[in-house]
mmCIF file of C-alpha atoms in Angstrom:
data_model
loop_
_atom_site.group_PDB
_atom_site.id
_atom_site.type_symbol
_atom_site.label_atom_id
_atom_site.label_comp_id
_atom_site.label_asym_id
_atom_site.label_seq_id
_atom_site.Cartn_x
_atom_site.Cartn_y
_atom_site.Cartn_z
ATOM 1 C CA MET Q 1 -68.338 -49.092 -165.081
ATOM 2 C CA SER Q 2 -70.225 -52.571 -165.625
ATOM 3 C CA SER Q 3 -70.348 -55.175 -162.605
ATOM 4 C CA GLY Q 4 -68.767 -58.549 -162.988
ATOM 5 C CA PHE Q 5 -72.269 -59.927 -163.384
ATOM 6 C CA GLN Q 6 -73.345 -57.606 -165.934
ATOM 7 C CA LEU Q 7 -70.250 -58.197 -168.013
ATOM 8 C CA PHE Q 8 -71.008 -61.957 -167.741
ATOM 9 C CA TYR Q 9 -74.580 -61.528 -168.714
ATOM 10 C CA GLN Q 10 -73.314 -59.611 -171.774
ATOM 11 C CA ALA Q 11 -70.813 -62.194 -172.680
ATOM 12 C CA GLU Q 12 -73.767 -64.860 -172.540
ATOM 13 C CA GLN Q 13 -75.878 -62.441 -174.969
ATOM 14 C CA PHE Q 14 -72.832 -62.225 -177.307
ATOM 15 C CA TYR Q 15 -72.386 -65.950 -177.431
ATOM 16 C CA SER Q 16 -76.209 -66.740 -178.107
ATOM 17 C CA GLN Q 17 -76.000 -64.249 -181.090
ATOM 18 C CA GLY Q 18 -72.981 -66.121 -182.332
ATOM 19 C CA ASN Q 19 -70.553 -63.380 -181.472
ATOM 20 C CA VAL Q 20 -67.854 -65.652 -180.077
ATOM 21 C CA ASP Q 21 -65.237 -62.967 -179.808
ATOM 22 C CA GLY Q 22 -67.323 -60.659 -178.200
ATOM 23 C CA ALA Q 23 -68.155 -63.104 -175.674
ATOM 24 C CA PHE Q 24 -64.738 -64.169 -175.108
ATOM 25 C CA GLU Q 25 -63.703 -60.660 -174.705
ATOM 26 C CA HIS Q 26 -66.363 -60.015 -171.730
ATOM 27 C CA TYR Q 27 -65.529 -63.026 -170.152
ATOM 28 C CA GLN Q 28 -61.980 -62.045 -169.625
ATOM 29 C CA LYS Q 29 -63.388 -58.518 -168.320
ATOM 30 C CA ALA Q 30 -65.602 -60.113 -165.996
ATOM 31 C CA ILE Q 31 -62.734 -62.299 -164.266
ATOM 32 C CA LYS Q 32 -60.734 -59.094 -164.074
ATOM 33 C CA LYS Q 33 -63.612 -56.956 -162.617
ATOM 34 C CA ILE Q 34 -64.424 -59.433 -159.983
ATOM 35 C CA THR Q 35 -60.905 -60.320 -158.971
ATOM 36 C CA LYS Q 36 -59.880 -56.766 -158.743
ATOM 37 C CA ASP Q 37 -62.677 -55.203 -156.674
ATOM 38 C CA GLU Q 38 -65.697 -57.259 -156.119
ATOM 39 C CA ASN Q 39 -67.090 -59.993 -153.912
ATOM 40 C CA LEU Q 40 -65.071 -63.035 -155.265
ATOM 41 C CA LEU Q 41 -67.508 -65.508 -153.924
ATOM 42 C CA ALA Q 42 -70.715 -63.768 -154.935
ATOM 43 C CA ALA Q 43 -73.516 -65.973 -155.657
ATOM 44 C CA LEU Q 44 -74.560 -66.098 -159.373
ATOM 45 C CA ARG Q 45 -78.381 -64.691 -159.814
ATOM 46 C CA ALA Q 46 -79.609 -67.382 -162.152
ATOM 47 C CA LEU Q 47 -78.604 -70.860 -161.278
ATOM 48 C CA SER Q 48 -78.213 -73.866 -163.561
ATOM 49 C CA PRO Q 49 -79.656 -77.080 -162.907
ATOM 50 C CA ASP Q 50 -76.337 -78.739 -163.647
ATOM 51 C CA PRO Q 51 -74.685 -79.942 -160.537
ATOM 52 C CA THR Q 52 -71.215 -79.219 -161.940
ATOM 53 C CA PHE Q 53 -72.103 -75.631 -163.084
ATOM 54 C CA PRO Q 54 -70.596 -73.239 -160.350
ATOM 55 C CA GLN Q 55 -73.143 -71.417 -158.426
ATOM 56 C CA GLU Q 56 -70.717 -68.340 -158.136
ATOM 57 C CA THR Q 57 -70.425 -65.758 -160.974
ATOM 58 C CA LEU Q 58 -66.685 -65.706 -160.783
ATOM 59 C CA GLY Q 59 -66.610 -69.694 -161.070
ATOM 60 C CA ALA Q 60 -69.142 -69.581 -163.999
ATOM 61 C CA VAL Q 61 -67.434 -67.048 -166.058
ATOM 62 C CA TRP Q 62 -63.985 -68.873 -165.246
ATOM 63 C CA ARG Q 63 -65.511 -72.130 -166.509
ATOM 64 C CA ASN Q 64 -66.606 -70.645 -169.598
ATOM 65 C CA PHE Q 65 -63.889 -68.615 -170.338
ATOM 66 C CA LEU Q 66 -61.653 -71.766 -170.034
ATOM 67 C CA GLY Q 67 -63.996 -73.590 -172.694
ATOM 68 C CA PHE Q 68 -62.937 -71.253 -175.400
ATOM 69 C CA PHE Q 69 -59.251 -72.731 -175.055
ATOM 70 C CA LYS Q 70 -60.517 -76.257 -174.716
ATOM 71 C CA ASP Q 71 -63.021 -76.387 -177.648
ATOM 72 C CA PRO Q 72 -60.883 -76.987 -180.724
ATOM 73 C CA GLN Q 73 -63.757 -75.129 -182.849
ATOM 74 C CA MET Q 74 -62.996 -72.045 -180.995
ATOM 75 C CA ARG Q 75 -59.353 -72.056 -182.061
ATOM 76 C CA LYS Q 76 -58.202 -70.042 -179.171
ATOM 77 C CA ASN Q 77 -54.602 -70.036 -178.333
ATOM 78 C CA LYS Q 78 -51.415 -68.186 -177.215
ATOM 79 C CA GLU Q 79 -50.714 -66.923 -180.664
ATOM 80 C CA ASN Q 80 -54.174 -65.503 -181.422
ATOM 81 C CA SER Q 81 -55.199 -64.658 -178.248
ATOM 82 C CA PRO Q 82 -52.207 -63.487 -176.288
ATOM 83 C CA GLU Q 83 -54.177 -61.422 -173.620
ATOM 84 C CA ALA Q 84 -56.313 -63.951 -172.737
ATOM 85 C CA TYR Q 85 -53.548 -66.489 -172.625
ATOM 86 C CA LYS Q 86 -51.705 -64.620 -170.290
ATOM 87 C CA LEU Q 87 -54.990 -64.344 -167.887
ATOM 88 C CA LEU Q 88 -54.992 -68.167 -168.181
ATOM 89 C CA TYR Q 89 -51.187 -68.400 -167.545
ATOM 90 C CA ARG Q 90 -51.627 -66.205 -164.678
ATOM 91 C CA TYR Q 91 -53.544 -68.878 -162.422
ATOM 92 C CA ARG Q 92 -51.281 -71.788 -163.387
ATOM 93 C CA PRO Q 93 -50.529 -74.325 -160.609
ATOM 94 C CA LYS Q 94 -47.401 -73.000 -159.784
ATOM 95 C CA SER Q 95 -47.960 -69.269 -160.249
ATOM 96 C CA ASP Q 96 -45.995 -66.793 -158.112
ATOM 97 C CA ASN Q 97 -48.221 -63.990 -159.004
ATOM 98 C CA ASP Q 98 -50.073 -61.602 -156.126
ATOM 99 C CA PHE Q 99 -53.365 -63.281 -155.303
ATOM 100 C CA SER Q 100 -53.571 -61.457 -151.954
ATOM 101 C CA ARG Q 101 -57.715 -60.505 -152.460
ATOM 102 C CA PHE Q 102 -58.072 -64.209 -152.108
ATOM 103 C CA ARG Q 103 -57.782 -63.932 -148.167
ATOM 104 C CA THR Q 104 -60.259 -66.012 -146.522
ATOM 105 C CA GLU Q 105 -59.927 -69.841 -146.228
ATOM 106 C CA LYS Q 106 -62.718 -70.212 -148.544
ATOM 107 C CA GLN Q 107 -61.596 -67.926 -151.040
ATOM 108 C CA THR Q 108 -57.889 -69.561 -151.054
ATOM 109 C CA LEU Q 109 -59.581 -73.093 -151.541
ATOM 110 C CA TYR Q 110 -61.631 -71.307 -154.563
ATOM 111 C CA LEU Q 111 -58.456 -69.972 -155.848
ATOM 112 C CA LYS Q 112 -56.757 -73.478 -155.815
ATOM 113 C CA GLY Q 113 -59.541 -74.962 -157.859
ATOM 114 C CA MET Q 114 -58.918 -72.023 -160.530
ATOM 115 C CA LYS Q 115 -55.333 -73.195 -160.479
ATOM 116 C CA ILE Q 116 -56.178 -76.826 -160.990
ATOM 117 C CA THR Q 117 -58.489 -76.289 -163.991
ATOM 118 C CA ALA Q 118 -56.018 -73.558 -165.531
ATOM 119 C CA GLY Q 119 -53.058 -76.230 -165.128
ATOM 120 C CA LEU Q 120 -55.491 -78.858 -166.821
ATOM 121 C CA THR Q 121 -56.414 -76.480 -169.613
ATOM 122 C CA LEU Q 122 -52.745 -75.589 -170.319
ATOM 123 C CA GLY Q 123 -51.947 -79.190 -170.561
ATOM 124 C CA LEU Q 124 -54.586 -79.859 -172.930
ATOM 125 C CA MET Q 125 -53.343 -76.882 -174.981
ATOM 126 C CA ALA Q 126 -49.974 -78.125 -174.748
ATOM 127 C CA TRP Q 127 -50.919 -81.673 -175.991
ATOM 128 C CA ASP Q 128 -52.899 -80.268 -179.063
ATOM 129 C CA GLY Q 129 -49.605 -78.183 -179.785
ATOM 130 C CA GLN Q 130 -47.752 -81.802 -179.785
ATOM 131 C CA ASP Q 131 -45.665 -80.681 -176.613
ATOM 132 C CA ARG Q 132 -46.413 -83.526 -174.663
ATOM 133 C CA PRO Q 133 -43.648 -83.130 -172.176
ATOM 134 C CA ALA Q 134 -45.070 -79.868 -171.233
ATOM 135 C CA ALA Q 135 -48.590 -81.481 -171.140
ATOM 136 C CA ALA Q 136 -47.540 -83.974 -168.715
ATOM 137 C CA LYS Q 137 -45.713 -81.487 -166.508
ATOM 138 C CA TYR Q 138 -49.035 -79.451 -166.512
ATOM 139 C CA TYR Q 139 -51.070 -82.296 -165.843
ATOM 140 C CA ARG Q 140 -49.328 -83.491 -162.961
ATOM 141 C CA GLN Q 141 -49.002 -80.092 -161.423
ATOM 142 C CA ALA Q 142 -52.651 -79.676 -161.459
ATOM 143 C CA ILE Q 143 -53.446 -83.358 -160.203
ATOM 144 C CA ASP Q 144 -50.754 -83.032 -157.422
ATOM 145 C CA LEU Q 145 -52.436 -79.701 -156.393
ATOM 146 C CA ALA Q 146 -56.000 -81.490 -156.547
ATOM 147 C CA ALA Q 147 -54.698 -84.293 -154.150
ATOM 148 C CA THR Q 148 -54.378 -81.782 -151.289
ATOM 149 C CA HIS Q 149 -58.183 -81.162 -151.237
ATOM 150 C CA PRO Q 150 -60.643 -84.103 -151.119
ATOM 151 C CA GLY Q 151 -63.430 -82.460 -152.791
ATOM 152 C CA TYR Q 152 -61.279 -81.612 -155.854
ATOM 153 C CA ASN Q 153 -59.570 -85.236 -155.778
ATOM 154 C CA ASP Q 154 -62.628 -87.008 -155.729
ATOM 155 C CA ARG Q 155 -66.206 -86.129 -156.836
ATOM 156 C CA SER Q 156 -68.021 -88.264 -154.155
ATOM 157 C CA GLN Q 157 -66.453 -86.263 -151.614
ATOM 158 C CA SER Q 158 -67.266 -82.825 -153.023
ATOM 159 C CA THR Q 159 -69.861 -80.504 -151.304
ATOM 160 C CA ASP Q 160 -70.756 -78.105 -153.689
ATOM 161 C CA ASN Q 161 -70.991 -77.195 -157.416
ATOM 162 C CA TRP Q 162 -67.739 -75.532 -157.620
ATOM 163 C CA GLU Q 163 -66.053 -78.874 -156.111
ATOM 164 C CA ARG Q 164 -67.833 -81.177 -158.282
ATOM 165 C CA TYR Q 165 -67.015 -79.125 -161.793
ATOM 166 C CA VAL Q 166 -63.251 -79.364 -160.645
ATOM 167 C CA ALA Q 167 -63.298 -82.799 -159.632
ATOM 168 C CA SER Q 168 -64.938 -83.637 -162.940
ATOM 169 C CA GLU Q 169 -62.095 -82.010 -164.950
ATOM 170 C CA VAL Q 170 -59.590 -83.572 -162.630
ATOM 171 C CA ASN Q 171 -60.930 -87.074 -163.218
ATOM 172 C CA ASP Q 172 -61.196 -86.851 -167.165
ATOM 173 C CA MET Q 173 -57.718 -85.288 -167.348
ATOM 174 C CA ARG Q 174 -55.929 -87.904 -164.962
ATOM 175 C CA ASP Q 175 -57.166 -90.341 -167.544
ATOM 176 C CA ASN Q 176 -55.372 -88.203 -170.267
ATOM 177 C CA LEU Q 177 -52.126 -88.092 -168.141
ATOM 178 C CA ARG Q 178 -52.357 -91.829 -167.529
ATOM 179 C CA MET Q 179 -52.543 -92.427 -171.399
ATOM 180 C CA LEU Q 180 -50.015 -89.968 -172.067
ATOM 181 C CA LEU Q 181 -47.490 -91.303 -169.917
ATOM 182 C CA LEU Q 182 -48.185 -94.936 -171.275
ATOM 183 C CA ASN Q 183 -47.779 -93.900 -174.788
ATOM 184 C CA ASP Q 184 -44.598 -92.189 -174.158
ATOM 185 C CA GLU Q 185 -42.850 -95.300 -172.734
ATOM 186 C CA ALA Q 186 -44.539 -97.481 -175.745
ATOM 187 C CA ASN Q 187 -43.533 -95.097 -178.374
ATOM 188 C CA ALA Q 188 -39.848 -94.351 -176.962
ATOM 189 C CA ARG Q 189 -39.277 -97.997 -177.054
ATOM 190 C CA ILE Q 190 -40.791 -97.789 -180.823
ATOM 191 C CA PHE Q 191 -38.673 -95.075 -181.600
ATOM 192 C CA ALA Q 192 -35.458 -96.581 -180.313
ATOM 193 C CA GLU Q 193 -36.253 -99.949 -182.507
ATOM 194 C CA GLU Q 194 -37.215 -98.301 -185.637
ATOM 195 C CA PHE Q 195 -34.171 -95.536 -185.408
ATOM 196 C CA GLY Q 196 -31.554 -97.047 -183.331
ATOM 197 C CA VAL Q 197 -31.293 -94.179 -180.874
ATOM 198 C CA GLY Q 198 -30.773 -96.078 -177.402
ATOM 199 C CA ASP Q 199 -34.031 -95.680 -175.630
ATOM 200 C CA GLY Q 200 -35.214 -92.527 -177.282
ATOM 201 C CA SER Q 201 -34.220 -90.176 -175.023
ATOM 202 C CA GLY Q 202 -32.230 -86.766 -175.282
ATOM 203 C CA GLU Q 203 -32.598 -84.691 -178.323
ATOM 204 C CA HIS Q 204 -34.945 -87.123 -179.901
ATOM 205 C CA ARG Q 205 -37.938 -86.573 -177.389
ATOM 206 C CA LYS Q 206 -39.909 -84.430 -179.570
ATOM 207 C CA ASP Q 207 -39.697 -86.371 -183.016
ATOM 208 C CA ILE Q 208 -42.830 -87.152 -184.397
ATOM 209 C CA LEU Q 209 -43.651 -90.639 -185.370
ATOM 210 C CA GLN Q 210 -45.692 -90.827 -188.334
ATOM 211 C CA GLY Q 211 -48.730 -93.721 -188.448
ATOM 212 C CA LEU Q 212 -48.702 -94.039 -184.760
ATOM 213 C CA GLY Q 213 -51.392 -92.044 -182.401
ATOM 214 C CA TYR Q 214 -53.210 -91.758 -179.082
ATOM 215 C CA ILE Q 215 -56.447 -91.360 -177.385
ATOM 216 C CA ARG Q 216 -57.300 -88.415 -175.544
ATOM 217 C CA PHE Q 217 -60.695 -87.467 -173.769
ATOM 218 C CA GLU Q 218 -62.048 -84.546 -174.787
ATOM 219 C CA ALA Q 219 -63.971 -81.617 -172.993
ATOM 220 C CA ASP Q 220 -67.336 -83.231 -173.815
ATOM 221 C CA GLY Q 221 -66.564 -86.639 -172.424
ATOM 222 C CA THR Q 222 -65.890 -87.940 -176.149
ATOM 223 C CA LEU Q 223 -62.735 -89.789 -177.128
ATOM 224 C CA LYS Q 224 -60.434 -88.434 -179.927
ATOM 225 C CA PHE Q 225 -57.833 -90.460 -181.795
ATOM 226 C CA VAL Q 226 -54.675 -88.354 -182.822
ATOM 227 C CA PRO Q 227 -52.771 -90.263 -185.749
ATOM 228 C CA ASN Q 228 -49.255 -88.662 -185.245
ATOM 229 C CA VAL Q 229 -47.291 -88.896 -181.798
ATOM 230 C CA THR Q 230 -44.810 -86.679 -180.570
ATOM 231 C CA ILE Q 231 -42.678 -88.794 -178.000
ATOM 232 C CA ALA Q 232 -41.331 -87.211 -174.840
ATOM 233 C CA GLY Q 233 -38.278 -89.578 -174.539
ATOM 234 C CA ASP Q 234 -36.475 -87.670 -171.922
ATOM 235 C CA LYS Q 235 -36.097 -89.744 -168.792
ATOM 236 C CA CYS Q 236 -34.490 -89.656 -165.612
ATOM 237 C CA GLY Q 237 -31.370 -91.653 -165.029
ATOM 238 C CA ALA Q 238 -32.225 -93.114 -161.854
ATOM 239 C CA CYS Q 239 -36.091 -93.178 -161.288
ATOM 240 C CA GLY Q 240 -37.245 -93.266 -164.883
ATOM 241 C CA LYS Q 241 -39.806 -90.339 -164.797
ATOM 242 C CA ARG Q 242 -40.150 -88.565 -168.260
ATOM 243 C CA GLU Q 243 -40.375 -84.922 -167.877
ATOM 244 C CA VAL Q 244 -39.858 -81.916 -169.894
ATOM 245 C CA LYS Q 245 -36.958 -80.223 -168.045
ATOM 246 C CA LEU Q 246 -34.193 -82.779 -167.028
ATOM 247 C CA MET Q 247 -30.838 -81.999 -165.818
ATOM 248 C CA GLN Q 248 -27.459 -83.433 -167.704
ATOM 249 C CA CYS Q 249 -24.807 -84.610 -165.519
ATOM 250 C CA GLY Q 250 -22.027 -82.446 -165.577
ATOM 251 C CA ALA Q 251 -19.428 -85.225 -164.967
ATOM 252 C CA CYS Q 252 -20.400 -87.808 -167.865
ATOM 253 C CA GLN Q 253 -22.317 -85.241 -169.840
ATOM 254 C CA LYS Q 254 -24.496 -88.159 -171.089
ATOM 255 C CA VAL Q 255 -27.109 -89.117 -168.448
ATOM 256 C CA LYS Q 256 -30.083 -86.630 -167.475
ATOM 257 C CA TYR Q 257 -31.606 -86.604 -163.824
ATOM 258 C CA CYS Q 258 -34.794 -84.934 -162.451
ATOM 259 C CA ASN Q 259 -32.685 -83.263 -159.523
ATOM 260 C CA ALA Q 260 -29.530 -83.617 -157.464
ATOM 261 C CA ALA Q 261 -30.867 -86.574 -155.280
ATOM 262 C CA CYS Q 262 -31.526 -88.778 -158.078
ATOM 263 C CA GLN Q 263 -27.981 -87.892 -159.515
ATOM 264 C CA LYS Q 264 -26.297 -88.846 -156.285
ATOM 265 C CA GLY Q 265 -28.206 -91.831 -155.963
ATOM 266 C CA ASP Q 266 -27.137 -93.112 -159.307
ATOM 267 C CA TRP Q 267 -23.422 -91.725 -159.038
ATOM 268 C CA LYS Q 268 -21.901 -95.291 -159.339
#
């Protein structure tokens, strides 16, 4: 059976030959092979001069694997690549899957970086799918997780290529989250003014506004303008946070809250 590095090398060859599907398949096989029974942090034999390119085989494979979901030209998504998406989703920020092979402190920290970048990728995919509440959720979870380790939260405090890679991803997507939330507030107000539905909340949170748009940072550092906007209008009646899953008050059946604490605080 091929090793994780051999599968990675084969994936690189496929990609250089223009066989995108073959490369994508072998990246997945390499991740599964390494995380199943190989040295999780084995050094990559051929290192890149790029200071953000991971120096571990697992990190290099993971970075390239995520690239297929992030690059719109690859057209990889949950619908046409269900097994690959399942692998990505397994590493989401709040995953409760078994990661018992990540035992040491260094391995656990590496796993955290994988979860952060998985969350950012899921957020980007949700945004492309016009599910902006889900995008905000994944972005928040990933950025909150990054905040628990200085090297992932701030590139100036990163100590190696892997941390610099994760920190760079976090920095770009932090800007996306900020723009997403600002756009939601503005577009919810526009929606309310144009269509007379209060503050744009409730069942209208996924309505599309034609003619408006938003700017997003792409994976390659460029900016992209998207002309149609899907607003996330559900807003907590107490703290004002917009979220994908708010709970409706059982008493009035009108106001929605983040949690019981917000509900109690806003009881009057």
